PDB file of C-alpha atoms in Angstrom:
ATOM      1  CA  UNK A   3      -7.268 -10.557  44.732  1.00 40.00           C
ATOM      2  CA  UNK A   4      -7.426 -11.059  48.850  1.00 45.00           C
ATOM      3  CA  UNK A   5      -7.583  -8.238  51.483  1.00 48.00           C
ATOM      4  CA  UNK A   6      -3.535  -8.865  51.128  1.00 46.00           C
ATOM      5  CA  UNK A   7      -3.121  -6.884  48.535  1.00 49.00           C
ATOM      6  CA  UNK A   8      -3.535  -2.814  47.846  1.00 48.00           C
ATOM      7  CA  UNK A   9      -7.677  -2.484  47.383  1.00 48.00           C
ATOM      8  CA  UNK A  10     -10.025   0.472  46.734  1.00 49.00           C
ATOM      9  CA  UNK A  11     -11.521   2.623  49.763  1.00 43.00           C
ATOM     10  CA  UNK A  12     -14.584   0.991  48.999  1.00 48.00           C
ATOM     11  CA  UNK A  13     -16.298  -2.434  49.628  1.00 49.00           C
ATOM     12  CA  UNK A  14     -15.733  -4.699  46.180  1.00 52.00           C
ATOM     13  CA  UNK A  15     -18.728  -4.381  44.091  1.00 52.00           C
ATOM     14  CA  UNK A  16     -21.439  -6.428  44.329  1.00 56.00           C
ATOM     15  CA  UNK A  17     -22.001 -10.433  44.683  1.00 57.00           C
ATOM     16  CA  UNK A  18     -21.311 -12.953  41.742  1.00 58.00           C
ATOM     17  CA  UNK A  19     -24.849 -13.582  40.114  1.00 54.00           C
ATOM     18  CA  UNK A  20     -26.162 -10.503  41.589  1.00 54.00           C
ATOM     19  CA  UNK A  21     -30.198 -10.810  41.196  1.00 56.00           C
ATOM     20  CA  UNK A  22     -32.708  -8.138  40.033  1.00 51.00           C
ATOM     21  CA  UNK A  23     -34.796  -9.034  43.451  1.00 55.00           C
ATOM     22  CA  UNK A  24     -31.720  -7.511  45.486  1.00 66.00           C
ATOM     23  CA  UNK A  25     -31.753  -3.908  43.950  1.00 64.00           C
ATOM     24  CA  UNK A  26     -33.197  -1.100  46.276  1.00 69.00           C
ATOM     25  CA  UNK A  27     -35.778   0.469  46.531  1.00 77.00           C
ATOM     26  CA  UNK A  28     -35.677   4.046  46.203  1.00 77.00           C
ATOM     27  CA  UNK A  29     -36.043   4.806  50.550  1.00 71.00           C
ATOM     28  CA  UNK A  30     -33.274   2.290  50.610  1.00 76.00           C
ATOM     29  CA  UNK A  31     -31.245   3.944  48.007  1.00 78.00           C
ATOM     30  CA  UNK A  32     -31.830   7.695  49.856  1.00 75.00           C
ATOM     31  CA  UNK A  33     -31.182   5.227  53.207  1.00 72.00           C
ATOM     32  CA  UNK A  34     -27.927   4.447  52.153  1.00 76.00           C
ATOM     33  CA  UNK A  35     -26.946   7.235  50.935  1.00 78.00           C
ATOM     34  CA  UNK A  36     -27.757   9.317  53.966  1.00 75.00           C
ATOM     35  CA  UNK A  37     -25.957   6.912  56.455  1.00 71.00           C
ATOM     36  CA  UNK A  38     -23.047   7.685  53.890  1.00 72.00           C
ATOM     37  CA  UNK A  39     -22.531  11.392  54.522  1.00 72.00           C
ATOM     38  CA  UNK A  40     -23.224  10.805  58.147  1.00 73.00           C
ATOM     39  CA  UNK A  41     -20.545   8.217  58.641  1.00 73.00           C
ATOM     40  CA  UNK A  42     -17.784  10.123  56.485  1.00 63.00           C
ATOM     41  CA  UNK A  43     -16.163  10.915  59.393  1.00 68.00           C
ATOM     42  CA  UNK A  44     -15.734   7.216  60.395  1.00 66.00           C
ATOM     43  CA  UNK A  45     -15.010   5.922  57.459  1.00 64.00           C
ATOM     44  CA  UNK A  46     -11.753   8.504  57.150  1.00 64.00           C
ATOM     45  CA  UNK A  47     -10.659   7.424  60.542  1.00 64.00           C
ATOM     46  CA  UNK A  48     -11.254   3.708  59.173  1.00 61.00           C
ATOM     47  CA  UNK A  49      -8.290   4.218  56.389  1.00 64.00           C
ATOM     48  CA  UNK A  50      -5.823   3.072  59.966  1.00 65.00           C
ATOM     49  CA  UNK A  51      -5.720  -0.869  59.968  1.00 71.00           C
ATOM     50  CA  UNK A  52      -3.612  -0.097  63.577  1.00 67.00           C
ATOM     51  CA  UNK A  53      -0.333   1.023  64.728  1.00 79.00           C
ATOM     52  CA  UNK A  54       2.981  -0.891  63.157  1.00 83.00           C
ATOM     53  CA  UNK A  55       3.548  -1.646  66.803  1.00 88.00           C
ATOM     54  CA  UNK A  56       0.395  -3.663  67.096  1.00 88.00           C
ATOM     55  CA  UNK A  57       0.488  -5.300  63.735  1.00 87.00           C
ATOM     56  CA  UNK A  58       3.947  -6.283  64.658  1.00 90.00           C
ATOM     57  CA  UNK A  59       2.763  -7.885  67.897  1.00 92.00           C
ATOM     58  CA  UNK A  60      -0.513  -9.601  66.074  1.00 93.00           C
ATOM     59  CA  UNK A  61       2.243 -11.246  63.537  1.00 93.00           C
ATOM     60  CA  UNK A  62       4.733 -12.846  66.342  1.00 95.00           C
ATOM     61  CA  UNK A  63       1.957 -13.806  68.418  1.00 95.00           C
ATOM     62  CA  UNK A  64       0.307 -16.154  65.319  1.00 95.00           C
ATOM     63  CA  UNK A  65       3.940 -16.928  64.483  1.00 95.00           C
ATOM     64  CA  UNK A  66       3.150 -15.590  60.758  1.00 94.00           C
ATOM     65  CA  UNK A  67       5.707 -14.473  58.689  1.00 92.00           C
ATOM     66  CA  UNK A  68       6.305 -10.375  58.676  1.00 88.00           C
ATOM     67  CA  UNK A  69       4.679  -9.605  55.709  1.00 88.00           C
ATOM     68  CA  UNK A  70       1.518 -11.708  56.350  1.00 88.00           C
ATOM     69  CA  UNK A  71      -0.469  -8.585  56.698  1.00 86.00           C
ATOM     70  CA  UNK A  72       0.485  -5.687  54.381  1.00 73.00           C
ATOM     71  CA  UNK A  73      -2.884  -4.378  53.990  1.00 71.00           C
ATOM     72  CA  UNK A  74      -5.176  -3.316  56.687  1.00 73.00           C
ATOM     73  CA  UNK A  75      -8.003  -0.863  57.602  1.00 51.00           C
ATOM     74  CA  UNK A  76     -10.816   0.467  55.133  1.00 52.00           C
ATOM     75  CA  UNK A  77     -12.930  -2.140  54.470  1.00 51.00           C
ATOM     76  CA  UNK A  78     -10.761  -4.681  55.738  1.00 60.00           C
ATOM     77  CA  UNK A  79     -10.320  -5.737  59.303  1.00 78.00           C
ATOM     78  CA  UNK A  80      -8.013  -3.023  61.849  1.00 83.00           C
ATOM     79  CA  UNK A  81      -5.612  -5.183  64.424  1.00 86.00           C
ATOM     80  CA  UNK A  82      -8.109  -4.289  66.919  1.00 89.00           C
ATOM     81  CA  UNK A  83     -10.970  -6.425  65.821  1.00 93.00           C
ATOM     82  CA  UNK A  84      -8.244  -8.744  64.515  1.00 95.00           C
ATOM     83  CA  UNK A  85      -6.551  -9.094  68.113  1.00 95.00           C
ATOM     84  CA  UNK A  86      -9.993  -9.214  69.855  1.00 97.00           C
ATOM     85  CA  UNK A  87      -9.924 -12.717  67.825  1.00 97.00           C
ATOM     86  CA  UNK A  88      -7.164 -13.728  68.992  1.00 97.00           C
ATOM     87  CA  UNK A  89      -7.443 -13.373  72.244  1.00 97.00           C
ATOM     88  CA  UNK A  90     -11.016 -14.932  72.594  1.00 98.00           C
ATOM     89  CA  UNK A  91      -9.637 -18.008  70.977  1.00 98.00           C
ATOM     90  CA  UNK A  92      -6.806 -18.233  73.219  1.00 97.00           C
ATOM     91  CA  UNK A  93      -9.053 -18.045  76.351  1.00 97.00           C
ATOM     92  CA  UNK A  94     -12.015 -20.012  75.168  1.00 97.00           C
ATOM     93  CA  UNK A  95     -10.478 -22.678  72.578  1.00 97.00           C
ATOM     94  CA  UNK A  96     -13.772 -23.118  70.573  1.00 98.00           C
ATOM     95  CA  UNK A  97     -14.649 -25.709  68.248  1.00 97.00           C
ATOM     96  CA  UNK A  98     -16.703 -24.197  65.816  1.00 98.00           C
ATOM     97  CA  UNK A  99     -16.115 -20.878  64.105  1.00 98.00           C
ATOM     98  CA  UNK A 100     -18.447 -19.182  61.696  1.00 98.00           C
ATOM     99  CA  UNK A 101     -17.340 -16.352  60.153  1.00 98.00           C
ATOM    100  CA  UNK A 102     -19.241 -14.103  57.638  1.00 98.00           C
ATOM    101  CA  UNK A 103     -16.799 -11.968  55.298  1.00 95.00           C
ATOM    102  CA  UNK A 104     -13.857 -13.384  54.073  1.00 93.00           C
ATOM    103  CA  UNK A 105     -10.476 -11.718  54.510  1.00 90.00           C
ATOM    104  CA  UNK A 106      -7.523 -11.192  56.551  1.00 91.00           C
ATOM    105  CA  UNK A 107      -9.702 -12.443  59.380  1.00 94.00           C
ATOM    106  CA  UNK A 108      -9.797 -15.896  57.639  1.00 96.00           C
ATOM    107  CA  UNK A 109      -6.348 -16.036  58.076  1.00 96.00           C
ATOM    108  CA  UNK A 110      -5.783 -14.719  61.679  1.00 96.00           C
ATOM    109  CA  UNK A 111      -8.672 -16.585  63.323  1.00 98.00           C
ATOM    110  CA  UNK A 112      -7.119 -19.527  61.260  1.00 97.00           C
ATOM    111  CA  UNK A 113      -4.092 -19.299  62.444  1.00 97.00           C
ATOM    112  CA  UNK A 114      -5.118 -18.974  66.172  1.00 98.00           C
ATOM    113  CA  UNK A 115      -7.152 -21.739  66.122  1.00 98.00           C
ATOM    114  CA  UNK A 116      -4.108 -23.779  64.704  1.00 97.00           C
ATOM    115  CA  UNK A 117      -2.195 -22.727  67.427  1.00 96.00           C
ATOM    116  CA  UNK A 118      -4.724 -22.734  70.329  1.00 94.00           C
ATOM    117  CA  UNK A 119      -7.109 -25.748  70.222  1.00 87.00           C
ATOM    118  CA  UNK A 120      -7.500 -26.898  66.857  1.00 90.00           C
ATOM    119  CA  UNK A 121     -11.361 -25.917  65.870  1.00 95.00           C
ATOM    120  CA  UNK A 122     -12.679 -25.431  62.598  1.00 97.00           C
ATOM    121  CA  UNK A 123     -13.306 -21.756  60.696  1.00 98.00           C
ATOM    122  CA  UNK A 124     -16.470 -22.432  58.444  1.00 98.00           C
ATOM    123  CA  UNK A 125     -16.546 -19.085  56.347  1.00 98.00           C
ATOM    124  CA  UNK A 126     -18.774 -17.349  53.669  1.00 98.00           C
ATOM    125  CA  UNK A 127     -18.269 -14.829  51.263  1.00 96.00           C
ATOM    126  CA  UNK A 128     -20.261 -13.936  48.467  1.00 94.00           C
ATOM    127  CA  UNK A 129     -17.305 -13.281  45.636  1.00 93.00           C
ATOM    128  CA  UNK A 130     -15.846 -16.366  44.408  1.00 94.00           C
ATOM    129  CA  UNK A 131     -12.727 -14.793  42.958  1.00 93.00           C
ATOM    130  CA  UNK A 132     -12.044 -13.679  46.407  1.00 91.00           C
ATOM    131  CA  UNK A 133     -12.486 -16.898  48.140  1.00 96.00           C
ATOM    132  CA  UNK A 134     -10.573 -18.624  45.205  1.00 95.00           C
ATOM    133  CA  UNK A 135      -7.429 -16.479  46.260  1.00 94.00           C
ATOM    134  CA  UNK A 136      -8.181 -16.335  50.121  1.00 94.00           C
ATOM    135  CA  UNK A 137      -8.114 -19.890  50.372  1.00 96.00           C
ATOM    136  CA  UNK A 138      -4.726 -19.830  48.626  1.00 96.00           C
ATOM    137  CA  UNK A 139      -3.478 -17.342  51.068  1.00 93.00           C
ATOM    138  CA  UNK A 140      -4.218 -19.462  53.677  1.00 96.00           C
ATOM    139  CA  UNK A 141      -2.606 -22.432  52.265  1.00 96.00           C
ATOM    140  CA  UNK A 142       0.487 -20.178  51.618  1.00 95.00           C
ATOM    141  CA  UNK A 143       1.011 -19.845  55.053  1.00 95.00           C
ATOM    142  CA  UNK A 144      -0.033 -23.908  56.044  1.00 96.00           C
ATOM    143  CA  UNK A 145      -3.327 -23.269  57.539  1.00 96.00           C
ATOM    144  CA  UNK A 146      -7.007 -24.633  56.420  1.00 94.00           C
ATOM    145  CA  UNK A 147     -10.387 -23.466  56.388  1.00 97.00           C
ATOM    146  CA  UNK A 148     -13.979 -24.173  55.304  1.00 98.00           C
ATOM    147  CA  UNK A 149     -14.335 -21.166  52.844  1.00 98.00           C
ATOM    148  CA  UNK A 150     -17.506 -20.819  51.413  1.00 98.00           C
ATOM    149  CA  UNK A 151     -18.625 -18.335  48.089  1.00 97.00           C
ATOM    150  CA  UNK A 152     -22.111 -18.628  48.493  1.00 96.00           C
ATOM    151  CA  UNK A 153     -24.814 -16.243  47.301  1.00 94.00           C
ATOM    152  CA  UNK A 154     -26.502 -13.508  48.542  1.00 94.00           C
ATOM    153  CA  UNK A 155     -30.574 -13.530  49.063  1.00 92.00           C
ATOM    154  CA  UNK A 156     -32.877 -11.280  49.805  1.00 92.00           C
ATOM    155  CA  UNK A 157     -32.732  -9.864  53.793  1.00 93.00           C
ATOM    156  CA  UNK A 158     -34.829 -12.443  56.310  1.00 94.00           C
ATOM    157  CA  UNK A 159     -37.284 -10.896  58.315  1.00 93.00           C
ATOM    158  CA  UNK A 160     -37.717  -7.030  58.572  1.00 93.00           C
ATOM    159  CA  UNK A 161     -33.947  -6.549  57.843  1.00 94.00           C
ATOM    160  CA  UNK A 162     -33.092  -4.780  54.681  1.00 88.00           C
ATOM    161  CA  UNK A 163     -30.754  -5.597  51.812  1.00 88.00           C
ATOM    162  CA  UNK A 164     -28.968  -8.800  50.929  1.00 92.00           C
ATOM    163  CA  UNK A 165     -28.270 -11.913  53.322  1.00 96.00           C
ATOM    164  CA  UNK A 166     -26.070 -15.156  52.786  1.00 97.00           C
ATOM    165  CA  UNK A 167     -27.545 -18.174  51.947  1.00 96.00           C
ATOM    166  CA  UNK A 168     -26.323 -19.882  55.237  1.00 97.00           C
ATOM    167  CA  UNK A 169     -26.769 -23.457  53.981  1.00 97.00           C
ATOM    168  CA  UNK A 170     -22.958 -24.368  54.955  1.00 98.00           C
ATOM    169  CA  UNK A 171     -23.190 -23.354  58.610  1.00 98.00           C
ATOM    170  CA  UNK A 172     -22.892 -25.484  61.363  1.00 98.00           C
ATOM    171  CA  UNK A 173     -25.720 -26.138  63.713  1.00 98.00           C
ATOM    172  CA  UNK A 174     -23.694 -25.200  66.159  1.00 98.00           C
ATOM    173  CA  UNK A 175     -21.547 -22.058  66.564  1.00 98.00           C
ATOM    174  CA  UNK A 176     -19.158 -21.522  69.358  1.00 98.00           C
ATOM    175  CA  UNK A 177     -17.962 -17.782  67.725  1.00 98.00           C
ATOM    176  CA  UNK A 178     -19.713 -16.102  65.195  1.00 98.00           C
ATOM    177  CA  UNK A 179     -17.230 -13.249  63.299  1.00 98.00           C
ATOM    178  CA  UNK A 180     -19.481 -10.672  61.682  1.00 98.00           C
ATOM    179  CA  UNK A 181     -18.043  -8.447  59.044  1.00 94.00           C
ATOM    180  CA  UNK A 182     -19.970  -8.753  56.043  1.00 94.00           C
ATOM    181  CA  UNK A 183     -21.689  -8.057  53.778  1.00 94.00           C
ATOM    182  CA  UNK A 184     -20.840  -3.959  52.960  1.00 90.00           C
ATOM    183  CA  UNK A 185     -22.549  -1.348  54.152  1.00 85.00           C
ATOM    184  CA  UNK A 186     -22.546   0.197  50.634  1.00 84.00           C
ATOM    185  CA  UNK A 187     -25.301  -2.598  50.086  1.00 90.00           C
ATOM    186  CA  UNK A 188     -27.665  -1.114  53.138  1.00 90.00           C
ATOM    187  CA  UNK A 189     -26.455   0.614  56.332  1.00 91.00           C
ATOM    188  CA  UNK A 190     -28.878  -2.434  58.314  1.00 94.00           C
ATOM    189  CA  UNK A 191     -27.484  -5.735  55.779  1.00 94.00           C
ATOM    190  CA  UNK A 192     -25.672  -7.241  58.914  1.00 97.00           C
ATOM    191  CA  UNK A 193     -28.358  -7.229  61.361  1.00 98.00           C
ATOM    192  CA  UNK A 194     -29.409 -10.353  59.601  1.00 98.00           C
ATOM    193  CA  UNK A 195     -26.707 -12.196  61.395  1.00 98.00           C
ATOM    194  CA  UNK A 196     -29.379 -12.806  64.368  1.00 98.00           C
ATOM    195  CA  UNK A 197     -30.961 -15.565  62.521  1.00 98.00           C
ATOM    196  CA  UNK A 198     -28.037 -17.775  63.527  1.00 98.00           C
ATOM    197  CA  UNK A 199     -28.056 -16.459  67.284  1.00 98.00           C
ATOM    198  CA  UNK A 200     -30.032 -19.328  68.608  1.00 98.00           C
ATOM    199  CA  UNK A 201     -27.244 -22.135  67.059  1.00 98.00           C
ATOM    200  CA  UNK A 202     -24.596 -20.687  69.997  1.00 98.00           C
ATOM    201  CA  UNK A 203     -24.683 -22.558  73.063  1.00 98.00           C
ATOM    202  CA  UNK A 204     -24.400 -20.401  76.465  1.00 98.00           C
ATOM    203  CA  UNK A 205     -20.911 -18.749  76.485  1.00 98.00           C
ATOM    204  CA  UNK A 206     -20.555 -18.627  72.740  1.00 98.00           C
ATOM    205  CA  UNK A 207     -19.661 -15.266  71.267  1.00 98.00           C
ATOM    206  CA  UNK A 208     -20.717 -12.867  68.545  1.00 98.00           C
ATOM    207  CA  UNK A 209     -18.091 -10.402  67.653  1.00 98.00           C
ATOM    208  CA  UNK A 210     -19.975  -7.321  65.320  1.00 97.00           C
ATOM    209  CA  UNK A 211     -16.859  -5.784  63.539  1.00 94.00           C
ATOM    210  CA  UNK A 212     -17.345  -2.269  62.425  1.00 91.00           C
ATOM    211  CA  UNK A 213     -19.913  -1.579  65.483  1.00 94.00           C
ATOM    212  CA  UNK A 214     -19.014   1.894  65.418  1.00 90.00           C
ATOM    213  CA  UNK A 215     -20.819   2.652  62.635  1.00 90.00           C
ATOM    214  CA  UNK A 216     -24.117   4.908  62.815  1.00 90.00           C
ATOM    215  CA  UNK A 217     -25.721   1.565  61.326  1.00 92.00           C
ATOM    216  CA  UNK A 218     -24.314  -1.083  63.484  1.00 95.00           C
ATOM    217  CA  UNK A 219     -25.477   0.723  66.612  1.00 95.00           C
ATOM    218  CA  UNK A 220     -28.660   0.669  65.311  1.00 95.00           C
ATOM    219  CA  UNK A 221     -28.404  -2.957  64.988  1.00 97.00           C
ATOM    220  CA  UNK A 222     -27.090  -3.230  68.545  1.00 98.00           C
ATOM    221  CA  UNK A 223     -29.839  -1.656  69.958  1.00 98.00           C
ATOM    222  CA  UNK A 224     -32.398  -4.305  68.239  1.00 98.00           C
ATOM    223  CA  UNK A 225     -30.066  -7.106  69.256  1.00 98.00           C
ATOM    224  CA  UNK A 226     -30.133  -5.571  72.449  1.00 98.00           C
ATOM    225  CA  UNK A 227     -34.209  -5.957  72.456  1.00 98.00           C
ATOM    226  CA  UNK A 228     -34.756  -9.045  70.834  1.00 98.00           C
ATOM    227  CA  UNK A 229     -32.176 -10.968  72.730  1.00 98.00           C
ATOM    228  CA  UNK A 230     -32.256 -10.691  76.173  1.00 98.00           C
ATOM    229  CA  UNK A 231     -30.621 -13.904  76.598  1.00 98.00           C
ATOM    230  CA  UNK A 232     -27.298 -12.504  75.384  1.00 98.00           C
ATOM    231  CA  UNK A 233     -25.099  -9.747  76.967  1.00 98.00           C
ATOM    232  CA  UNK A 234     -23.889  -7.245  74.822  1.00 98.00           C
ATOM    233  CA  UNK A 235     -20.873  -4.668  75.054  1.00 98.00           C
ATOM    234  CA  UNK A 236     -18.920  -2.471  72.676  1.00 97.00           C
ATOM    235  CA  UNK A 237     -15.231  -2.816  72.542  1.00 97.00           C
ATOM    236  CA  UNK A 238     -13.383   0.335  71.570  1.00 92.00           C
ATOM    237  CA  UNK A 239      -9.837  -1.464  70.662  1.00 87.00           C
ATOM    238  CA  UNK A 240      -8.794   0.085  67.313  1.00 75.00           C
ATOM    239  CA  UNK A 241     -10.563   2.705  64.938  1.00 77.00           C
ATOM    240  CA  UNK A 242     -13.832   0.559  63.917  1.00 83.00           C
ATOM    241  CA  UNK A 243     -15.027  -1.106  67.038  1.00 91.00           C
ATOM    242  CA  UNK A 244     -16.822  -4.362  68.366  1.00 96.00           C
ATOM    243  CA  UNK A 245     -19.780  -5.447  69.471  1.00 98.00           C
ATOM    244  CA  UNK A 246     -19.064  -8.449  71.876  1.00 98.00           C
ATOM    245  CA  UNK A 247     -22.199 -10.846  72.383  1.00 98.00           C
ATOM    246  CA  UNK A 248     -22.334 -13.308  74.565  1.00 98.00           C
ATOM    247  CA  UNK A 249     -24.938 -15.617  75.550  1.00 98.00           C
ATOM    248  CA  UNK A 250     -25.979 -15.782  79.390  1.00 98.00           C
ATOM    249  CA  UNK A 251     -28.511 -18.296  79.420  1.00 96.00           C
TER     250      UNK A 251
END
């Protein structure tokens, strides 16, 4: 199953090979949990992957077929974070894409990159299954990617949760895509992503998807902290918004 079929509300359960060392502790449990009720809200105005209008326009522009995107929204990426790609790859043409959280993303930023430069899409996930089939989703509609089921490990640093072993990254990352892993796993899990901050050059990009989210902006506002060497700004294009990094020096 790929984000191109009809999927639950929810994130898909946890990782292949899911280890004892990643269950939470009880504050983490009572964490989660809490960020849950708060975010409700959100998460209802999440069910919109975009207008038909703007899915329309996201499908001629990549020169995909019409029903390349039946499923959007929830979990899955909107057409605003999905057009956000876009249009940095048309302006920037980068070479080396890193994306964390398989999807319909894999397949728009993809099929941009096809179309506008020719770099490579390096991406993890941690379900097999789901890269299996997102890979052949790709390949249905003659693109190519670096797709990656890899496993999840215990959070780096003082984050919280679960974190991607990262072996298959480049060292160097002209756009890092950040949609994964769930929330439903800790509210914090993505704020890991910083440990691959210093492998952009200045002018690469970090696009946060979901950076609406009572949890995300609490990762912004460390990000904002710890790296002062990157300029950060929230994008309001769709329901789920994006936090847009880029580093200034």
């Amino acid at each position: 199953m790929t984000s191109r079929e009809t999927t639950s509300f929810l994130p898909l359960a946890h990782a292949d090979g899911w280890q004892d060392e990643l269950n939470r502790t009880i504050v983490e449990t009572l964490m989660t949990l809490g960020f849950a009720l708060i975010q409700w809200p959100w998460l209802l105005r999440s069910l919109s992957g975009g207008s038909a209008s703007a899915k329309a326009a996201l499908i001629e522009d990549l020169g995909l077929a019409p029903d390349a995107l039946p499923n959007l929204g929830s979990w899955k990426a909107d057409t605003g974070y999905l057009s956000l790609i876009v249009d940095h790859i048309k302006a920037t043409h980068p070479r080396s894409v890193v994306e964390l959280g398989a999807g319909a993303s894999s397949l728009v930023t993809a099929k941009a990159l096809q179309r506008h430069g020719g770099g490579r899409l390096t991406s993890l996930d941690q379900h097999s299954g789901f890269v299996r089939a997102t890979r052949d989703w790709l390949h249905d509609h003659g693109v190519e990617a670096a797709l990656h089921a890899v496993p999840l490990r215990p959070a780096p640093n003082d984050w919280h949760g679960a974190w991607y072993d990262t072996s298959p990254v480049p060292d160097s990352i002209d756009l890092l895509l950040i949609d994964g892993p769930p929330w439903s796993i800790h509210p914090f899990v993505r704020g890991a992503a910083e440990t691959l901050f210093d492998r952009l050059p200045v002018g690469g990009t970090v696009m946060l998807d979901d950076a609406a989210r009572p949890g995300e902006r609490v990762i912004a506002a460390r990000w904002r902290k710890r790296w002062p060497n990157f300029r950060f700004e929230l994008v309001n294009r769709g329901t789920k918004g994006t936090l847009i990094g880029t580093r200034v020096r």
